[in-house]
Amino acid sequence: MASDDIAQLADALSKTHVGDGELSYKGLGLKLDNAESAEQLARDIKQYQGLRALRLEGNTLGVEAAQAIAKALENKDMLQRCYWSDMFTGRLRSEIPPALRSMGSAILSAGARLTELDLSDNAFGPDGVKGIEQLLKSPSCHTMRELKLNNCGMGIGGGKILAEALIECHRQSSSLGAPLRLRVFIAGRNRLENEGASALAKAFQLMGSLEEIHMPQNGINYSGVMALASAIRHNPELRVLNLNDNTFTKKGSLPMAQALRHLRNIQVINFGDCLVRSEGAVALAAVLREGLPILKELNLSFGEITEAAALVVAQAVADKADMEKLDLNGNCLGEEGCEALREAMENMNKGDVLESLSDDEGDEGDEDDSGNDDDDDNDDDDVSDDCNEENEEGSENGITTNGNSPVSPNSPAEITSFLSCPSAEQLLQLGQLRTHLQQEVTSADVILKIGSLYSEDPETKAAVLDTIDAMLKKLLSGSTLQSYCFLSTLLVMMGLLKGEGKTKKALLVPGQLLCLEHAVQQEYFPKHDASLLHIFLSRNDGVLKSCGSARERLSSALERRCQD
């Protein structure tokens, strides 16, 4: 080693921080290619008594240097925290796995019990995960509390290897009576995609101990989001959930909203740039209304959320005493929508909670003419739009709230015949079977079909309104999420909300609006549900003009209900 290099290394090592059981070489920019170049550093480690934390961030280690450092670690049985991010800059990817194996083996030999391992910003790919696989499976990681692997390029393969290692660690530690209880997991920017995320979700569900999950920018779409949603339900202590810059759409947003209902300790939710869209935002607003009592931050920025949906979200945070930040920037509110949102937040004395709206994408406009969005994928049959909490992964007994397959397989033939071609005469002829219809067949589609039969004939009017009342009473008696999901579908079918999937707009007639006018005045119709309808109706003035005075009557009834 040249004398100049030695002098430079000695100067850098003189800046080493020592204290509180921590030895830090953080940010010194050391280029340690071989055992000779790492000799002084290895000597410092070996001589340090009671080493609990070793910081090597911001340096670069070759294989031989790593082996020299590993040798010094072989007797450090008190080591708990390894801060080894950004440790292989300029190295060949092939160098990284053997370097990691040697250092991991040293930890095993020492019998150390790690609580934190940070290998972020090391672009080691799937092979790098193999380099720490044995360490992660070993007793040295049974006590792991924080695992940080941000920006490591793990890919799908690395995600699967990591998941299996965590599952094996949990299995082995559980057999010894002290199961792995990982609290913090960070793995952003790793190209995990659906397969990697789904594999990790299995590990998360098994552990059930996570308090923070950070997985932004991983190319995860709705199927991966669904897997993660299923897993987080089993982690009741979760405080921070960051899935920024993945792709939810409605099909991921609804399962995620269902999962969030089970969490009482969450404080930070970051779904920014996740294409949550308006239906997803409404579902999340429902969860806000009925839960998440100590939420501090909610990021729904850049999600193609429209003005009305944003206002529903704003109303839902009204009673969140701990709320510090609501980010709805970069959505589709338009200038007037941004102003309306600011005014709404100010009226709730939460103006300082709302983040800047400077990057708003502008009003989408003409929602009623936009149809439904099927551009994400074409396998809608894989995912139910239903929000029944009795069966959160599908419809119950073949009955949904979304207008698809509304008839139970066991429904009488008369009901099936009526729904295929409804008429006032058939409705009256059902007689006592209307009770079966009211209790068993509940969907937005059926509500609108029956509403279309409304007339001023006393017998028909009574039959229609009684049936609508019974159906809505059942649909709106469940959780807020269930009722909001139903109302979202109803709004899509009425052309007041741009939808996704197969739900199509219905042909509207005044009778349907008059039925809703009647319904919103009834005790069973919650005020917050009326408020949701009022927001969407008032923000889409031109959509229901064809229904004439019935639209004005419904609007007035909603306004009165919201002011009660």
XYZ file of C-alpha atoms in Angstrom:
564
model
C 0.000 0.000 0.000
C 1.516 3.377 -0.997
C 2.587 5.753 1.762
C 0.176 8.418 0.514
C -2.721 5.966 0.753
C -1.691 4.985 4.259
C -1.542 8.612 5.327
C -4.971 9.270 3.803
C -6.459 6.248 5.574
C -4.881 7.227 8.872
C -6.362 10.722 8.553
C -9.798 9.291 7.818
C -9.622 6.834 10.700
C -8.691 9.647 13.048
C -12.239 10.950 12.491
C -13.774 7.726 13.741
C -16.539 8.253 16.289
C -16.346 6.080 19.367
C -18.793 6.043 22.261
C -21.849 4.462 23.839
C -20.911 1.051 22.482
C -20.859 2.415 18.932
C -17.925 2.465 16.552
C -18.630 4.673 13.552
C -16.832 5.089 10.260
C -19.880 6.699 8.708
C -19.280 8.819 5.633
C -15.499 8.671 5.691
C -15.321 7.571 2.064
C -12.828 4.798 2.786
C -11.897 2.614 -0.184
C -10.935 -0.705 1.354
C -9.898 -3.087 -1.394
C -7.876 -5.708 0.471
C -6.913 -6.956 3.917
C -4.004 -4.523 4.189
C -6.173 -1.480 3.567
C -8.647 -2.680 6.216
C -6.005 -3.601 8.791
C -6.339 -0.526 10.988
C -10.124 -0.594 10.899
C -10.151 -4.300 11.769
C -7.736 -3.648 14.640
C -9.992 -0.903 16.031
C -12.970 -3.262 15.934
C -11.057 -6.079 17.569
C -9.793 -3.858 20.379
C -13.168 -2.220 21.063
C -14.664 -3.770 24.171
C -18.450 -4.001 24.444
C -19.131 -3.227 20.768
C -22.876 -2.924 20.270
C -23.140 -0.935 17.037
C -20.902 -0.754 13.961
C -21.405 1.969 11.350
C -19.781 1.427 7.987
C -22.060 3.588 5.814
C -20.565 5.624 3.035
C -17.431 3.532 2.531
C -16.660 0.819 -0.020
C -15.473 -2.678 0.852
C -13.882 -5.316 -1.366
C -14.098 -9.030 -0.621
C -10.710 -9.275 1.122
C -11.372 -6.166 3.212
C -14.730 -7.579 4.259
C -13.060 -10.816 5.271
C -10.543 -8.908 7.413
C -13.342 -6.999 9.125
C -15.253 -10.263 9.580
C -12.285 -11.785 11.363
C -12.353 -8.911 13.834
C -16.080 -9.440 14.441
C -15.809 -13.108 15.352
C -15.635 -12.410 19.089
C -18.083 -9.502 19.232
C -20.943 -11.317 20.924
C -22.538 -8.066 22.160
C -23.019 -6.613 18.674
C -26.669 -5.655 18.122
C -26.855 -3.014 15.401
C -25.173 -3.130 11.992
C -25.458 0.076 9.963
C -24.023 -1.115 6.684
C -25.825 0.928 4.037
C -24.037 2.304 0.958
C -21.095 0.001 1.629
C -20.236 -1.301 -1.837
C -20.101 1.752 -4.106
C -18.103 0.998 -7.240
C -17.905 -2.741 -6.542
C -18.817 -5.465 -8.967
C -22.093 -7.116 -8.068
C -20.247 -10.445 -7.894
C -18.083 -9.095 -5.059
C -20.988 -8.291 -2.790
C -22.431 -11.733 -1.896
C -19.104 -13.220 -0.661
C -18.374 -10.026 1.279
C -21.766 -10.227 2.974
C -21.406 -13.955 3.647
C -18.095 -13.507 5.400
C -19.404 -10.721 7.629
C -22.634 -12.614 8.334
C -20.710 -15.763 9.224
C -18.633 -13.761 11.685
C -21.776 -12.585 13.455
C -22.959 -16.197 13.684
C -19.585 -17.334 15.031
C -19.656 -14.623 17.669
C -23.123 -15.664 18.795
C -24.297 -12.057 18.524
C -28.002 -11.238 18.702
C -28.874 -8.486 16.241
C -31.718 -6.040 16.758
C -31.109 -3.885 13.675
C -29.625 -4.547 10.257
C -29.420 -1.780 7.649
C -28.117 -2.720 4.209
C -29.905 0.004 2.268
C -28.474 1.599 -0.883
C -26.400 -1.439 -1.765
C -27.363 -2.443 -5.300
C -26.734 -6.120 -4.711
C -29.789 -7.638 -6.443
C -31.124 -11.124 -5.710
C -27.596 -12.521 -5.278
C -26.994 -10.038 -2.486
C -30.024 -11.380 -0.655
C -28.509 -14.830 -0.952
C -25.441 -13.352 0.745
C -27.425 -12.592 3.900
C -29.847 -15.522 3.655
C -28.080 -17.728 6.202
C -27.638 -14.838 8.602
C -31.337 -14.001 8.440
C -32.307 -17.614 9.129
C -29.893 -17.960 12.045
C -30.377 -17.453 15.802
C -28.458 -14.188 15.420
C -31.597 -12.705 13.833
C -34.201 -14.222 16.159
C -34.065 -10.917 18.050
C -34.234 -8.693 14.959
C -36.460 -5.653 15.387
C -35.531 -3.483 12.381
C -34.613 -4.655 8.891
C -33.764 -1.987 6.314
C -33.122 -2.959 2.717
C -34.100 0.182 0.839
C -32.907 0.608 -2.756
C -31.102 -2.709 -3.075
C -32.503 -3.879 -6.422
C -33.693 -7.161 -4.922
C -36.278 -7.811 -7.610
C -38.914 -10.523 -7.454
C -36.345 -13.250 -6.847
C -34.691 -11.399 -3.994
C -38.056 -10.644 -2.440
C -38.952 -14.331 -2.446
C -35.610 -15.352 -0.938
C -35.981 -12.700 1.747
C -39.527 -13.804 2.538
C -38.511 -17.450 2.912
C -35.608 -16.467 5.159
C -37.908 -14.461 7.433
C -40.447 -17.284 7.544
C -37.720 -19.772 8.459
C -36.345 -17.417 11.105
C -39.814 -17.120 12.595
C -40.292 -20.896 12.517
C -37.011 -21.618 14.255
C -37.375 -18.849 16.833
C -40.953 -19.918 17.586
C -39.789 -23.478 18.243
C -37.504 -22.025 20.931
C -40.373 -20.131 22.552
C -39.338 -16.635 21.444
C -40.749 -15.958 17.957
C -39.230 -13.314 15.705
C -40.986 -9.994 16.336
C -39.821 -7.687 13.576
C -41.103 -4.148 14.098
C -39.709 -2.108 11.205
C -39.434 -3.306 7.610
C -38.068 -0.992 4.914
C -37.688 -2.145 1.324
C -38.502 0.714 -1.036
C -37.228 0.918 -4.633
C -36.564 -2.806 -5.010
C -38.716 -3.815 -8.010
C -40.473 -6.407 -5.869
C -43.613 -6.292 -8.027
C -46.608 -8.462 -7.189
C -44.807 -11.753 -6.664
C -42.178 -10.332 -4.351
C -44.719 -8.313 -2.386
C -47.047 -11.305 -2.066
C -44.226 -13.502 -0.803
C -43.268 -10.924 1.808
C -46.918 -10.515 2.780
C -46.919 -14.148 3.930
C -43.990 -13.402 6.226
C -45.672 -10.248 7.550
C -48.870 -12.124 8.336
C -46.951 -14.860 10.109
C -44.982 -12.440 12.296
C -47.888 -10.137 13.156
C -45.563 -7.748 14.980
C -44.824 -4.995 12.472
C -45.126 -1.351 13.506
C -43.734 0.195 10.312
C -43.878 -0.998 6.708
C -42.133 1.059 4.021
C -42.376 -0.377 0.489
C -42.589 2.601 -1.912
C -41.723 2.404 -5.621
C -41.854 -1.340 -6.079
C -44.054 -1.779 -9.145
C -46.794 -3.393 -7.077
C -50.306 -3.339 -8.506
C -53.656 -4.444 -7.160
C -52.953 -8.169 -6.646
C -49.831 -7.397 -4.629
C -51.697 -4.692 -2.734
C -54.429 -7.211 -1.905
C -51.840 -9.609 -0.477
C -50.306 -6.857 1.642
C -53.765 -5.777 2.801
C -54.489 -9.290 3.993
C -51.207 -9.318 5.893
C -51.495 -5.958 7.626
C -54.805 -6.977 9.202
C -52.723 -9.359 11.306
C -50.335 -6.624 12.477
C -52.472 -4.679 14.965
C -49.587 -2.535 16.236
C -48.877 -1.049 12.806
C -48.194 2.707 13.090
C -46.712 3.627 9.690
C -47.731 2.276 6.281
C -45.873 3.703 3.273
C -46.751 2.232 -0.129
C -46.099 5.402 -2.115
C -45.785 5.132 -5.894
C -47.333 1.714 -6.396
C -50.616 1.109 -8.244
C -53.779 0.444 -6.236
C -56.774 1.268 -8.438
C -60.171 0.426 -6.985
C -59.340 -3.269 -6.879
C -56.478 -2.673 -4.479
C -58.014 0.271 -2.607
C -61.091 -1.595 -1.381
C -59.210 -4.537 0.201
C -56.755 -2.067 1.712
C -59.624 -0.045 3.187
C -61.069 -3.252 4.645
C -57.709 -4.058 6.230
C -57.292 -0.593 7.723
C -60.562 -1.040 9.621
C -58.727 -3.502 11.862
C -55.940 -1.088 12.831
C -56.317 1.225 15.814
C -52.727 2.410 16.205
C -51.861 3.623 12.736
C -50.564 7.189 12.606
C -49.129 7.632 9.113
C -50.610 6.404 5.829
C -48.790 7.216 2.599
C -50.695 6.143 -0.512
C -49.429 9.036 -2.607
C -49.007 8.417 -6.349
C -50.848 5.111 -5.956
C -53.740 5.702 -8.377
C -56.270 5.360 -5.565
C -58.829 7.255 -7.650
C -62.191 8.524 -6.463
C -63.840 5.233 -5.519
C -60.798 4.241 -3.518
C -60.705 7.645 -1.836
C -64.364 7.319 -0.822
C -63.672 3.870 0.666
C -60.731 5.258 2.644
C -62.921 8.140 3.805
C -65.360 5.583 5.206
C -62.565 3.991 7.225
C -61.540 7.422 8.474
C -65.084 8.036 9.700
C -65.355 4.825 11.692
C -61.768 4.203 12.793
C -58.101 5.242 12.663
C -58.532 7.270 15.874
C -54.958 8.567 16.197
C -54.108 9.136 12.536
C -51.668 12.008 12.050
C -50.797 11.974 8.357
C -52.680 10.886 5.251
C -51.113 11.183 1.801
C -53.448 10.617 -1.151
C -51.590 12.874 -3.565
C -51.390 12.244 -7.324
C -54.167 9.651 -7.256
C -56.612 10.908 -9.942
C -59.084 11.866 -7.209
C -61.823 14.294 -8.205
C -63.187 17.274 -6.293
C -66.223 15.527 -4.825
C -64.210 12.554 -3.540
C -61.592 14.897 -2.069
C -64.336 16.769 -0.200
C -65.649 13.468 1.190
C -62.140 12.717 2.471
C -61.906 16.193 3.982
C -65.188 15.733 5.853
C -63.969 12.399 7.171
C -60.966 13.963 8.942
C -63.115 16.548 10.720
C -63.014 14.734 14.071
C -59.390 13.571 13.882
C -57.888 15.521 16.769
C -54.331 14.324 16.065
C -54.401 15.037 12.331
C -51.359 17.039 11.266
C -51.143 16.559 7.495
C -53.605 15.822 4.697
C -51.983 15.720 1.265
C -54.336 15.802 -1.731
C -51.972 17.592 -4.082
C -51.658 16.539 -7.717
C -55.223 15.248 -8.061
C -58.015 16.319 -10.430
C -59.815 19.026 -8.455
C -59.625 21.995 -10.770
C -59.255 25.579 -9.613
C -62.745 25.762 -8.121
C -62.309 22.359 -6.508
C -59.059 23.419 -4.849
C -60.774 26.487 -3.460
C -63.748 24.441 -2.251
C -61.400 22.002 -0.508
C -59.460 24.801 1.187
C -62.724 26.407 2.316
C -64.019 23.102 3.682
C -60.841 22.552 5.690
C -60.910 26.122 6.988
C -64.533 25.716 8.076
C -63.463 22.700 10.132
C -60.571 24.704 11.649
C -58.122 22.433 9.877
C -56.819 24.768 7.217
C -53.244 24.310 8.433
C -53.552 20.534 8.041
C -54.082 20.672 4.270
C -50.881 20.522 2.258
C -50.259 22.643 -0.843
C -52.429 22.016 -3.899
C -49.975 23.668 -6.284
C -49.576 20.632 -8.550
C -53.266 19.962 -9.090
C -53.915 18.244 -12.425
C -57.095 20.188 -13.167
C -60.738 19.195 -13.336
C -61.341 15.949 -15.264
C -64.679 17.357 -16.383
C -67.550 15.532 -17.999
C -67.431 12.613 -15.593
C -70.832 11.585 -16.774
C -69.505 11.019 -20.295
C -66.297 9.291 -19.339
C -67.661 5.808 -18.932
C -65.804 3.267 -16.862
C -62.088 2.702 -16.708
C -60.965 -0.738 -17.778
C -57.483 0.193 -18.922
C -55.567 -1.288 -16.011
C -56.283 -4.930 -16.803
C -59.031 -7.101 -18.097
C -59.427 -9.666 -15.350
C -62.121 -7.991 -13.299
C -63.641 -11.353 -12.449
C -60.685 -12.027 -10.174
C -61.721 -9.338 -7.731
C -65.102 -8.609 -6.204
C -66.202 -5.010 -5.774
C -68.179 -6.068 -2.723
C -67.504 -4.529 0.675
C -69.407 -6.973 2.860
C -67.472 -7.377 6.092
C -69.019 -10.809 6.545
C -66.887 -12.026 3.660
C -64.231 -9.526 2.757
C -62.790 -11.477 -0.150
C -66.015 -11.935 -2.085
C -69.755 -11.689 -2.046
C -71.811 -13.532 0.500
C -74.340 -16.126 -0.725
C -73.972 -14.806 -4.263
C -75.316 -11.387 -3.254
C -73.299 -8.254 -3.843
C -73.763 -4.528 -3.424
C -72.278 -3.651 -6.779
C -74.921 -4.489 -9.327
C -73.286 -7.734 -10.492
C -75.055 -11.076 -9.927
C -77.591 -9.597 -7.500
C -79.761 -12.701 -7.327
C -79.141 -15.505 -4.870
C -79.005 -18.939 -6.531
C -81.876 -19.934 -4.231
C -84.188 -17.078 -5.198
C -87.676 -18.074 -6.382
C -88.270 -18.093 -10.117
C -90.768 -15.251 -9.805
C -88.086 -12.930 -8.459
C -85.607 -13.943 -11.136
C -88.246 -13.303 -13.778
C -89.130 -9.922 -12.251
C -85.516 -8.730 -12.177
C -84.896 -9.796 -15.760
C -87.717 -7.549 -16.979
C -89.182 -5.499 -14.106
C -92.629 -3.940 -14.294
C -95.017 -2.387 -11.781
C -97.543 -5.131 -12.475
C -95.003 -7.863 -11.696
C -93.894 -6.100 -8.526
C -97.450 -6.020 -7.231
C -97.998 -9.656 -8.222
C -95.005 -10.751 -6.124
C -97.129 -10.184 -3.012
C -95.427 -11.831 -0.022
C -92.407 -12.642 -2.173
C -91.521 -8.944 -1.981
C -90.274 -9.667 1.529
C -87.839 -12.194 0.071
C -86.820 -9.660 -2.551
C -86.259 -7.001 0.111
C -84.134 -9.207 2.362
C -82.171 -11.320 -0.095
C -81.564 -9.225 -3.198
C -79.603 -6.083 -2.400
C -77.659 -4.171 -5.032
C -77.464 -0.733 -6.579
C -78.696 -2.212 -9.834
C -81.864 -3.607 -8.233
C -82.495 -0.388 -6.324
C -82.470 1.571 -9.591
C -84.585 -1.014 -11.385
C -87.290 -0.865 -8.745
C -87.028 2.929 -8.501
C -87.720 3.180 -12.212
C -91.203 1.709 -11.536
C -92.226 4.636 -9.327
C -95.542 6.261 -10.173
C -98.182 8.307 -8.401
C -100.593 5.361 -8.444
C -101.063 4.817 -4.666
C -100.651 1.019 -4.735
C -97.587 1.074 -7.002
C -96.007 3.988 -5.131
C -96.435 2.226 -1.792
C -95.000 -1.049 -3.127
C -91.986 0.671 -4.673
C -91.179 2.835 -1.640
C -91.695 -0.026 0.838
C -89.341 -2.219 -1.161
C -86.730 0.528 -1.552
C -86.939 1.338 2.170
C -86.418 -2.276 3.205
C -83.461 -2.708 0.871
C -81.721 0.535 1.794
C -82.300 -0.039 5.490
C -80.415 -3.310 5.182
C -77.667 -1.915 2.943
C -76.991 1.106 5.147
C -77.134 -0.687 8.493
C -73.653 -2.194 8.249
C -70.272 -0.518 8.541
C -69.616 2.900 7.073
C -67.295 1.227 4.583
C -70.046 -1.103 3.417
C -72.522 1.735 2.952
C -69.942 3.952 1.196
C -69.065 1.122 -1.195
C -72.722 0.664 -2.045
C -73.254 4.400 -2.496
C -70.136 4.663 -4.678
C -71.530 2.015 -6.977
C -74.883 3.786 -7.012
C -73.151 7.051 -7.916
C -71.249 5.355 -10.741
C -74.485 3.928 -12.128
C -76.102 7.360 -11.879
C -73.201 8.936 -13.771
C -72.094 11.069 -10.806
C -68.809 9.266 -10.239
C -66.288 7.918 -12.720
C -65.989 4.219 -12.030
C -63.650 1.347 -12.755
C -64.404 -2.196 -13.761
C -67.657 -3.498 -15.186
C -70.211 -1.291 -13.427
C -72.130 0.556 -16.121
C -74.301 3.646 -16.106
C -78.031 3.126 -15.817
C -80.706 4.864 -17.827
C -82.146 7.297 -15.275
C -85.756 8.423 -14.962
C -87.303 10.876 -12.468
C -88.861 8.082 -10.404
C -85.478 6.839 -9.214
C -84.568 10.284 -7.875
C -87.970 10.630 -6.193
C -87.373 7.326 -4.433
C -84.031 8.652 -3.172
C -85.706 11.893 -2.122
C -88.054 9.827 0.025
C -85.267 7.587 1.363
C -82.876 10.307 2.523
C -85.583 11.705 4.779
C -86.003 8.433 6.656
C -84.379 7.670 10.006
C -82.474 4.688 8.643
C -80.552 6.902 6.196
C -77.390 8.145 8.013
C -76.580 11.819 7.796
C -73.039 11.186 6.582
C -74.379 9.010 3.760
C -76.729 11.823 2.753
C -73.767 14.193 2.871
C -71.800 11.964 0.492
C -74.681 11.941 -2.008
C -75.126 15.698 -1.653
C -71.458 16.399 -2.377
C -71.445 14.374 -5.581
C -74.803 15.699 -6.749
C -73.861 19.327 -6.114
C -70.511 18.904 -7.928
C -72.138 17.423 -11.035
C -74.892 19.922 -11.787
C -75.542 18.926 -15.370
C -75.622 15.158 -15.062
C -79.243 14.699 -13.977
C -80.859 17.574 -15.857
C -82.950 15.126 -17.857
C -84.785 14.236 -14.654
C -86.142 17.774 -14.350
C -87.728 18.796 -11.062
C -86.976 15.398 -9.489
C -83.316 16.400 -9.375
C -84.146 19.649 -7.569
C -86.368 17.817 -5.096
C -83.605 15.328 -4.312
C -81.029 18.096 -3.962
C -83.268 20.042 -1.564
C -83.995 16.937 0.508
C -80.267 16.166 0.784
C -79.467 19.719 1.793
C -82.106 19.652 4.529
C -80.879 16.274 5.763
C -77.285 17.494 5.967
C -78.395 20.510 8.015
C -80.467 18.505 10.503
